[in-house]
XYZ file of N, CA and C in Angstrom:
621
model
N 0.848 -1.201 0.000
C 0.000 0.000 0.000
C 0.875 1.239 0.000
N 0.573 2.237 -0.857
C 1.386 3.429 -0.985
C 1.208 4.381 0.175
N 2.094 5.331 0.191
C 2.068 6.343 1.251
C 0.814 7.206 1.123
N 0.138 7.488 2.250
C -1.127 8.217 2.278
C -0.901 9.589 2.904
N -1.000 10.636 2.079
C -0.771 11.997 2.585
C -1.801 12.380 3.644
N -3.078 12.045 3.396
C -4.121 12.413 4.343
C -3.901 11.793 5.707
N -3.594 10.495 5.719
C -3.351 9.807 6.987
C -2.119 10.367 7.683
N -1.095 10.661 6.911
C 0.129 11.218 7.504
C -0.133 12.587 8.112
N -0.925 13.431 7.432
C -1.234 14.756 7.960
C -2.031 14.658 9.258
N -2.973 13.729 9.317
C -3.736 13.561 10.546
C -2.829 13.150 11.700
N -1.863 12.304 11.411
C -0.954 11.818 12.454
C 0.038 12.893 12.880
N 0.423 13.753 11.958
C 1.452 14.762 12.242
C 0.884 16.181 12.195
N -0.401 16.321 12.443
C -1.053 17.631 12.368
C -0.395 18.643 13.310
N -0.119 18.229 14.511
C 0.447 19.152 15.499
C 1.802 19.680 15.051
N 2.643 18.807 14.521
C 3.965 19.215 14.041
C 3.844 20.166 12.853
N 2.952 19.839 11.911
C 2.761 20.692 10.730
C 2.237 22.064 11.140
N 1.274 22.083 12.061
C 0.700 23.363 12.496
C 1.752 24.232 13.189
N 2.626 23.595 13.978
C 3.682 24.353 14.655
C 4.614 25.000 13.634
N 4.996 24.256 12.606
C 5.851 24.819 11.559
C 5.104 25.892 10.769
N 3.825 25.667 10.561
C 2.995 26.623 9.811
C 2.980 27.978 10.505
N 2.836 27.959 11.818
C 2.794 29.202 12.584
C 4.130 29.941 12.560
N 5.202 29.214 12.292
C 6.535 29.820 12.293
C 6.909 30.434 10.950
N 6.104 30.213 9.921
C 6.506 30.625 8.571
C 6.388 32.125 8.333
N 5.708 32.841 9.209
C 5.612 34.295 9.016
C 4.231 34.814 9.358
N 4.180 36.106 9.683
C 2.924 36.744 10.060
C 2.217 37.325 8.845
N 0.904 37.278 8.887
C 0.070 37.924 7.887
C -0.700 39.039 8.579
N -0.776 40.234 7.993
C -1.421 41.372 8.655
C -2.827 41.078 9.174
N -3.616 40.332 8.404
C -5.000 40.064 8.799
C -5.085 39.266 10.095
N -4.099 38.408 10.337
C -4.153 37.510 11.486
C -3.132 37.849 12.564
N -2.389 38.945 12.398
C -1.294 39.259 13.319
C -1.765 39.528 14.745
N -3.003 39.995 14.908
C -3.499 40.297 16.243
C -4.111 39.121 16.968
N -4.109 37.950 16.353
C -4.726 36.765 16.954
C -3.685 35.888 17.624
N -4.121 35.136 18.594
C -3.244 34.161 19.242
C -3.001 33.002 18.282
N -1.946 32.200 18.528
C -1.709 31.042 17.657
C -2.917 30.115 17.559
N -3.611 29.921 18.675
C -4.799 29.053 18.651
C -5.899 29.653 17.780
N -6.091 30.969 17.865
C -7.112 31.627 17.059
C -6.746 31.598 15.577
N -5.466 31.778 15.286
C -5.025 31.710 13.893
C -5.329 30.335 13.302
N -4.954 29.304 14.029
C -5.172 27.942 13.528
C -6.657 27.626 13.375
N -7.490 28.202 14.244
C -8.928 27.945 14.120
C -9.470 28.519 12.817
N -8.891 29.632 12.362
C -9.301 30.219 11.087
C -8.717 29.444 9.906
N -7.556 28.830 10.087
C -6.856 28.187 8.987
C -7.200 26.709 8.818
N -7.873 26.105 9.776
C -8.117 24.668 9.740
C -8.768 24.180 8.447
N -9.754 24.921 7.869
C -10.356 24.424 6.620
C -9.335 24.224 5.506
N -8.269 25.009 5.512
C -7.225 24.866 4.502
C -6.472 23.556 4.707
N -6.150 23.253 5.951
C -5.450 22.001 6.253
C -6.350 20.798 6.002
N -7.625 20.931 6.342
C -8.573 19.830 6.097
C -8.705 19.537 4.606
N -8.749 20.595 3.797
C -8.831 20.414 2.344
C -7.592 19.705 1.812
N -6.430 19.995 2.409
C -5.200 19.321 1.995
C -5.239 17.851 2.401
N -5.788 17.564 3.563
C -5.868 16.174 4.037
C -6.795 15.337 3.168
N -7.934 15.904 2.823
C -8.984 15.133 2.139
C -8.955 15.256 0.625
N -8.173 16.205 0.108
C -8.139 16.482 -1.342
C -9.471 16.989 -1.847
N -10.315 17.499 -0.937
C -11.611 18.059 -1.304
C -11.536 19.580 -1.194
N -11.589 20.266 -2.336
C -11.492 21.727 -2.321
C -12.839 22.393 -2.578
N -13.913 21.586 -2.585
C -15.227 22.139 -2.886
C -15.695 23.186 -1.891
N -15.278 23.046 -0.632
C -15.702 23.997 0.396
C -14.776 25.199 0.512
N -13.739 25.219 -0.295
C -12.757 26.298 -0.208
C -13.366 27.657 -0.521
N -14.273 27.713 -1.497
C -14.857 28.995 -1.897
C -15.595 29.639 -0.732
N -16.344 28.821 0.028
C -17.077 29.356 1.180
C -16.111 29.859 2.244
N -15.030 29.114 2.477
C -14.033 29.532 3.465
C -13.342 30.830 3.036
N -12.980 30.914 1.765
C -12.314 32.117 1.261
C -13.234 33.326 1.411
N -14.493 33.176 1.028
C -15.458 34.273 1.153
C -15.611 34.694 2.605
N -15.648 33.728 3.504
C -15.807 34.032 4.925
C -14.616 34.816 5.456
N -13.418 34.391 5.098
C -12.221 35.089 5.578
C -12.140 36.509 5.016
N -12.576 36.686 3.778
C -12.552 38.012 3.160
C -13.618 38.903 3.776
N -14.824 38.365 3.965
C -15.934 39.168 4.479
C -15.808 39.453 5.969
N -15.419 38.451 6.756
C -15.401 38.600 8.204
C -14.067 39.102 8.748
N -12.972 38.678 8.132
C -11.655 39.077 8.627
C -11.017 40.180 7.800
N -11.562 40.428 6.607
C -10.955 41.434 5.736
C -9.685 40.952 5.072
N -9.545 39.632 4.940
C -8.347 39.069 4.317
C -8.302 39.390 2.829
N -7.107 39.445 2.290
C -6.899 39.650 0.861
C -6.633 38.307 0.186
N -6.979 38.225 -1.087
C -6.674 36.993 -1.820
C -5.180 36.692 -1.782
N -4.351 37.721 -1.863
C -2.903 37.513 -1.839
C -2.460 36.916 -0.506
N -3.124 37.310 0.590
C -2.781 36.748 1.894
C -3.170 35.277 1.971
N -4.341 34.946 1.458
C -4.788 33.558 1.501
C -3.929 32.676 0.606
N -3.492 33.222 -0.508
C -2.593 32.469 -1.382
C -1.251 32.241 -0.684
N -0.750 33.277 -0.003
C 0.498 33.133 0.751
C 0.326 32.145 1.898
N -0.847 32.144 2.513
C -1.125 31.212 3.599
C -1.052 29.773 3.101
N -1.606 29.524 1.913
C -1.530 28.186 1.324
C -0.083 27.806 1.014
N 0.691 28.780 0.538
C 2.106 28.517 0.245
C 2.877 28.213 1.525
N 2.555 28.917 2.603
C 3.225 28.682 3.882
C 2.874 27.306 4.435
N 1.627 26.876 4.248
C 1.248 25.529 4.653
C 2.048 24.500 3.862
N 2.203 24.749 2.567
C 2.986 23.843 1.743
C 4.423 23.736 2.211
N 4.996 24.862 2.603
C 6.371 24.853 3.102
C 6.467 24.046 4.398
N 5.472 24.235 5.286
C 5.479 23.505 6.555
C 5.353 22.006 6.335
N 4.512 21.624 5.361
C 4.331 20.202 5.068
C 5.607 19.609 4.492
N 6.196 20.299 3.526
C 7.388 19.761 2.863
C 8.547 19.603 3.846
N 8.653 20.515 4.803
C 9.742 20.445 5.775
C 9.549 19.289 6.761
N 8.334 18.742 6.836
C 8.042 17.676 7.796
C 7.912 16.309 7.149
N 7.955 16.249 5.836
C 7.682 14.993 5.129
C 8.730 13.927 5.414
N 8.299 12.673 5.491
C 9.247 11.565 5.640
C 9.875 11.224 4.291
N 10.878 10.395 4.314
C 11.605 10.046 3.084
C 10.730 9.268 2.111
N 9.753 8.518 2.635
C 8.915 7.700 1.745
C 7.752 8.473 1.133
N 7.663 9.764 1.416
C 6.552 10.567 0.902
C 6.605 10.673 -0.618
N 5.439 10.790 -1.215
C 5.332 10.944 -2.671
C 5.211 12.431 -2.981
N 6.274 13.074 -3.468
C 6.230 14.517 -3.719
C 5.199 14.911 -4.779
N 4.896 13.994 -5.701
C 3.904 14.307 -6.726
C 2.525 14.508 -6.130
N 2.161 13.660 -5.165
C 0.869 13.782 -4.497
C 0.807 15.087 -3.717
N 1.889 15.398 -3.007
C 1.943 16.632 -2.210
C 1.800 17.854 -3.103
N 2.559 17.888 -4.191
C 2.512 19.036 -5.098
C 1.129 19.206 -5.722
N 0.497 18.077 -6.087
C -0.815 18.140 -6.711
C -1.851 18.709 -5.752
N -1.815 18.271 -4.503
C -2.793 18.760 -3.533
C -2.549 20.225 -3.182
N -1.310 20.584 -3.008
C -1.003 21.986 -2.716
C -1.369 22.876 -3.899
N -1.156 22.362 -5.097
C -1.554 23.111 -6.283
C -3.057 23.315 -6.344
N -3.820 22.321 -5.869
C -5.276 22.446 -5.839
C -5.727 23.553 -4.904
N -5.041 23.708 -3.762
C -5.378 24.792 -2.832
C -5.116 26.150 -3.470
N -3.954 26.302 -4.079
C -3.611 27.567 -4.718
C -4.573 27.880 -5.860
N -4.962 26.855 -6.608
C -5.886 27.056 -7.715
C -7.247 27.524 -7.215
N -7.696 26.971 -6.084
C -8.990 27.369 -5.526
C -8.994 28.849 -5.154
N -7.898 29.313 -4.560
C -7.796 30.731 -4.202
C -7.745 31.597 -5.460
N -6.960 31.159 -6.445
C -6.828 31.928 -7.687
C -8.153 32.010 -8.433
N -8.909 30.918 -8.474
C -10.201 30.916 -9.159
C -11.197 31.833 -8.449
N -11.160 31.842 -7.127
C -12.047 32.734 -6.378
C -11.694 34.185 -6.670
N -10.396 34.490 -6.733
C -9.958 35.855 -7.041
C -10.393 36.263 -8.446
N -10.280 35.340 -9.403
C -10.694 35.636 -10.779
C -12.194 35.876 -10.855
N -12.965 35.073 -10.126
C -14.414 35.262 -10.111
C -14.805 36.605 -9.503
N -14.109 36.991 -8.451
C -14.397 38.279 -7.816
C -14.038 39.426 -8.758
N -12.922 39.290 -9.471
C -12.528 40.324 -10.419
C -13.556 40.469 -11.534
N -14.091 39.324 -12.008
C -15.123 39.359 -13.051
C -16.389 40.020 -12.541
N -16.765 39.708 -11.295
C -17.968 40.315 -10.709
C -17.821 41.832 -10.596
N -16.663 42.267 -10.147
C -16.433 43.704 -10.006
C -16.412 44.395 -11.370
N -15.848 43.698 -12.373
C -15.815 44.276 -13.713
C -17.230 44.416 -14.271
N -18.079 43.417 -14.001
C -19.465 43.475 -14.456
C -20.214 44.606 -13.775
N -20.029 44.742 -12.468
C -20.686 45.824 -11.730
C -20.218 47.180 -12.235
N -18.930 47.298 -12.519
C -18.385 48.554 -13.030
C -19.008 48.903 -14.369
N -19.147 47.892 -15.237
C -19.750 48.113 -16.542
C -21.201 48.550 -16.411
N -21.929 47.913 -15.485
C -23.335 48.267 -15.287
C -23.475 49.689 -14.752
N -22.600 50.059 -13.833
C -22.634 51.424 -13.282
C -22.311 52.454 -14.358
N -21.348 52.124 -15.206
C -20.998 53.035 -16.303
C -22.169 53.196 -17.258
N -22.880 52.087 -17.519
C -24.052 52.154 -18.392
C -25.131 53.034 -17.787
N -25.400 52.855 -16.493
C -26.410 53.674 -15.811
C -26.012 55.141 -15.794
N -24.727 55.407 -15.605
C -24.254 56.796 -15.611
C -24.450 57.427 -16.983
N -24.137 56.666 -18.027
C -24.291 57.182 -19.390
C -25.764 57.454 -19.698
N -26.634 56.525 -19.247
C -28.072 56.716 -19.463
C -28.555 57.956 -18.735
N -28.136 58.108 -17.487
C -28.548 59.269 -16.696
C -28.078 60.567 -17.341
N -26.847 60.559 -17.840
C -26.307 61.761 -18.467
C -27.077 62.126 -19.724
N -27.429 61.096 -20.505
C -28.153 61.365 -21.741
C -29.581 61.829 -21.475
N -30.208 61.248 -20.451
C -31.583 61.629 -20.151
C -31.696 63.040 -19.610
N -30.619 63.553 -19.044
C -30.640 64.922 -18.526
C -30.206 65.946 -19.574
N -29.848 65.473 -20.762
C -29.460 66.404 -21.821
C -30.713 67.067 -22.403
N -30.502 68.166 -23.117
C -31.616 68.910 -23.699
C -32.180 68.226 -24.943
N -31.371 67.405 -25.586
C -31.787 66.745 -26.820
C -32.421 65.401 -26.460
N -33.761 65.375 -26.283
C -34.443 64.164 -25.858
C -34.287 63.048 -26.873
N -34.422 63.368 -28.150
C -34.341 62.344 -29.184
C -32.970 61.675 -29.175
N -31.938 62.491 -29.134
C -30.570 61.951 -29.094
C -30.340 61.162 -27.809
N -30.873 61.679 -26.708
C -30.697 60.996 -25.436
C -31.358 59.637 -25.422
N -32.575 59.539 -25.957
C -33.276 58.272 -25.994
C -32.573 57.263 -26.909
N -32.040 57.766 -28.024
C -31.337 56.892 -28.950
C -30.095 56.290 -28.292
N -29.317 57.119 -27.602
C -28.112 56.629 -26.948
C -28.463 55.730 -25.766
N -29.563 56.062 -25.076
C -30.010 55.220 -23.971
C -30.380 53.838 -24.468
N -31.120 53.771 -25.560
C -31.510 52.490 -26.133
C -30.279 51.694 -26.565
N -29.333 52.365 -27.188
C -28.100 51.695 -27.621
C -27.364 51.091 -26.435
N -27.264 51.867 -25.341
C -26.561 51.385 -24.159
C -27.291 50.211 -23.517
N -28.613 50.300 -23.435
C -29.391 49.215 -22.842
C -29.300 47.935 -23.660
N -29.374 48.062 -24.971
C -29.286 46.882 -25.827
C -27.914 46.228 -25.719
N -26.879 47.053 -25.619
C -25.529 46.499 -25.474
C -25.394 45.765 -24.146
N -25.980 46.334 -23.091
C -25.895 45.710 -21.769
C -26.651 44.395 -21.719
N -27.764 44.311 -22.451
C -28.607 43.101 -22.429
C -28.280 42.131 -23.556
N -27.438 42.550 -24.496
C -27.129 41.691 -25.633
C -28.283 41.556 -26.603
N -29.140 42.584 -26.654
C -30.317 42.527 -27.532
C -29.940 42.900 -28.960
N -30.673 42.328 -29.932
C -30.417 42.618 -31.338
C -31.323 43.714 -31.870
N -32.475 43.904 -31.252
C -33.362 44.974 -31.669
C -34.172 45.458 -30.480
N -34.656 46.688 -30.576
C -35.438 47.234 -29.475
C -35.972 48.606 -29.811
N -36.835 49.108 -28.957
C -37.430 50.419 -29.179
C -37.861 51.010 -27.848
N -37.977 52.322 -27.819
C -38.515 53.031 -26.671
C -39.836 53.652 -27.105
N -40.908 53.276 -26.407
C -42.247 53.783 -26.717
C -42.616 54.903 -25.753
N -43.270 55.941 -26.299
C -43.791 57.037 -25.485
C -45.300 57.139 -25.707
N -46.005 57.461 -24.646
C -47.455 57.622 -24.791
C -47.780 58.966 -25.437
N -48.798 58.959 -26.267
C -49.294 60.179 -26.909
C -50.752 60.333 -26.489
N -50.986 61.169 -25.463
C -52.334 61.321 -24.918
C -53.317 61.887 -25.939
N -52.813 62.661 -26.880
C -53.703 63.321 -27.845
C -54.447 62.307 -28.706
N -53.765 61.243 -29.083
C -54.390 60.230 -29.957
C -54.587 58.900 -29.229
N -54.280 58.881 -27.932
C -54.407 57.670 -27.116
C -53.663 56.496 -27.757
N -52.430 56.769 -28.150
C -51.585 55.744 -28.749
C -50.245 55.710 -28.015
N -49.585 54.576 -28.132
C -48.205 54.442 -27.672
C -47.353 54.263 -28.917
N -46.453 55.205 -29.165
C -45.687 55.204 -30.415
C -44.200 55.048 -30.130
N -43.490 54.358 -31.027
C -42.041 54.221 -30.839
C -41.337 55.555 -31.103
N -40.683 56.083 -30.076
C -39.956 57.340 -30.232
C -38.629 57.121 -30.931
N -37.995 55.991 -30.640
C -36.734 55.644 -31.288
C -36.603 54.126 -31.288
N -35.913 53.588 -32.270
C -35.765 52.140 -32.345
C -34.537 51.738 -33.131
N -34.092 50.528 -32.893
C -32.963 49.946 -33.614
C -33.420 48.586 -34.144
N -33.398 48.426 -35.449
C -33.895 47.202 -36.097
C -35.332 46.915 -35.657
N -36.114 47.966 -35.485
C -37.480 47.844 -34.975
C -38.446 48.404 -36.007
N -39.447 47.602 -36.412
C -40.333 48.011 -37.490
C -41.807 48.070 -37.074
N -42.094 47.797 -35.818
C -43.485 47.865 -35.367
C -43.951 49.318 -35.291
N -45.278 49.508 -35.369
C -45.830 50.852 -35.358
C -46.500 51.139 -34.030
N -47.274 52.208 -34.005
C -47.940 52.614 -32.779
C -48.922 51.547 -32.291
N -49.146 51.558 -30.977
C -50.035 50.593 -30.344
C -51.073 51.366 -29.544
N -52.289 50.879 -29.543
C -53.343 51.537 -28.791
C -53.067 51.471 -27.297
N -53.347 52.568 -26.613
C -53.174 52.596 -25.164
C -54.057 51.546 -24.500
N -55.133 51.160 -25.181
C -56.043 50.172 -24.616
C -55.431 48.809 -24.428
N -54.380 48.485 -25.183
C -53.740 47.167 -25.050
C -52.314 47.267 -24.536
N -51.759 48.470 -24.578
C -50.386 48.652 -24.110
C -50.216 50.100 -23.699
N -49.753 50.365 -22.539
C -49.283 49.460 -21.495
C -50.417 48.851 -20.691
N -50.090 48.241 -19.547
C -51.084 47.557 -18.724
C -52.112 48.540 -18.197
N -53.342 48.062 -17.923
C -54.406 48.956 -17.473
C -54.050 49.795 -16.262
N -53.285 49.238 -15.307
C -52.988 50.006 -14.097
C -52.112 51.218 -14.389
N -51.419 51.216 -15.546
C -50.546 52.324 -15.875
C -51.295 53.450 -16.597
N -52.462 53.146 -17.151
C -53.196 54.176 -17.874
C -53.773 55.200 -16.896
N -53.925 56.390 -17.334
C -54.462 57.435 -16.491
C -53.392 58.225 -15.762
N -52.132 57.825 -15.905
C -51.052 58.583 -15.291
C -50.882 59.890 -16.033
N -50.616 60.938 -15.296
C -50.505 62.254 -15.906
C -49.137 62.467 -16.557
N -48.089 61.790 -16.040
C -46.770 62.020 -16.617
C -46.563 61.110 -17.817
N -45.668 61.506 -18.755
C -45.372 60.656 -19.902
C -44.803 59.323 -19.422
N -45.099 58.272 -20.155
C -44.642 56.951 -19.798
C -43.636 56.467 -20.820
N -42.491 56.002 -20.337
C -41.483 55.406 -21.188
C -41.565 53.900 -20.999
N -41.681 53.156 -22.084
C -41.792 51.701 -21.993
C -40.807 51.053 -22.923
N -40.318 49.836 -22.563
C -39.369 49.099 -23.380
C -39.995 47.781 -23.802
């Protein structure tokens, strides 16, 4: 039977943790006692023991949200654990297994960081779109503003065609004020928009 990293880590957990604590301080955890630090880090060691990284995302999010940890700190923490493990390994250890598991921990942190970067980029894009729409709607040129607003909205939604309809109280119709690849004509207020919206005194913009 080959050497078992998980079983070895369980047997030598205390030694590995002692070396882990000696590898250096991280700002997020510097104010904690060694016992408190290890209580926060245990999910990382457990993932290394079991080769199960599925719960890593929840742990990473928790450390970032509750402790204010940085992805770079968590990545360094995984590297420090790897150093502590390698310094304690017996001669019969399989370095390929160790490297693969440690690589899985680092990959989990890197993937979480990439996902967070994508989320922030998406939010930034959405905010920029809303800002552009707001700026155009406050301009004096309503027609130009609506056209640019429609363009921005379609780009944000990935739409191929669309229109902005405005109510015309004089003829009781809803007519397209501006459109892109849109060929429909005016619609009776009786069927569009919904009945609860009719009777409003202010102009209605509908998509």
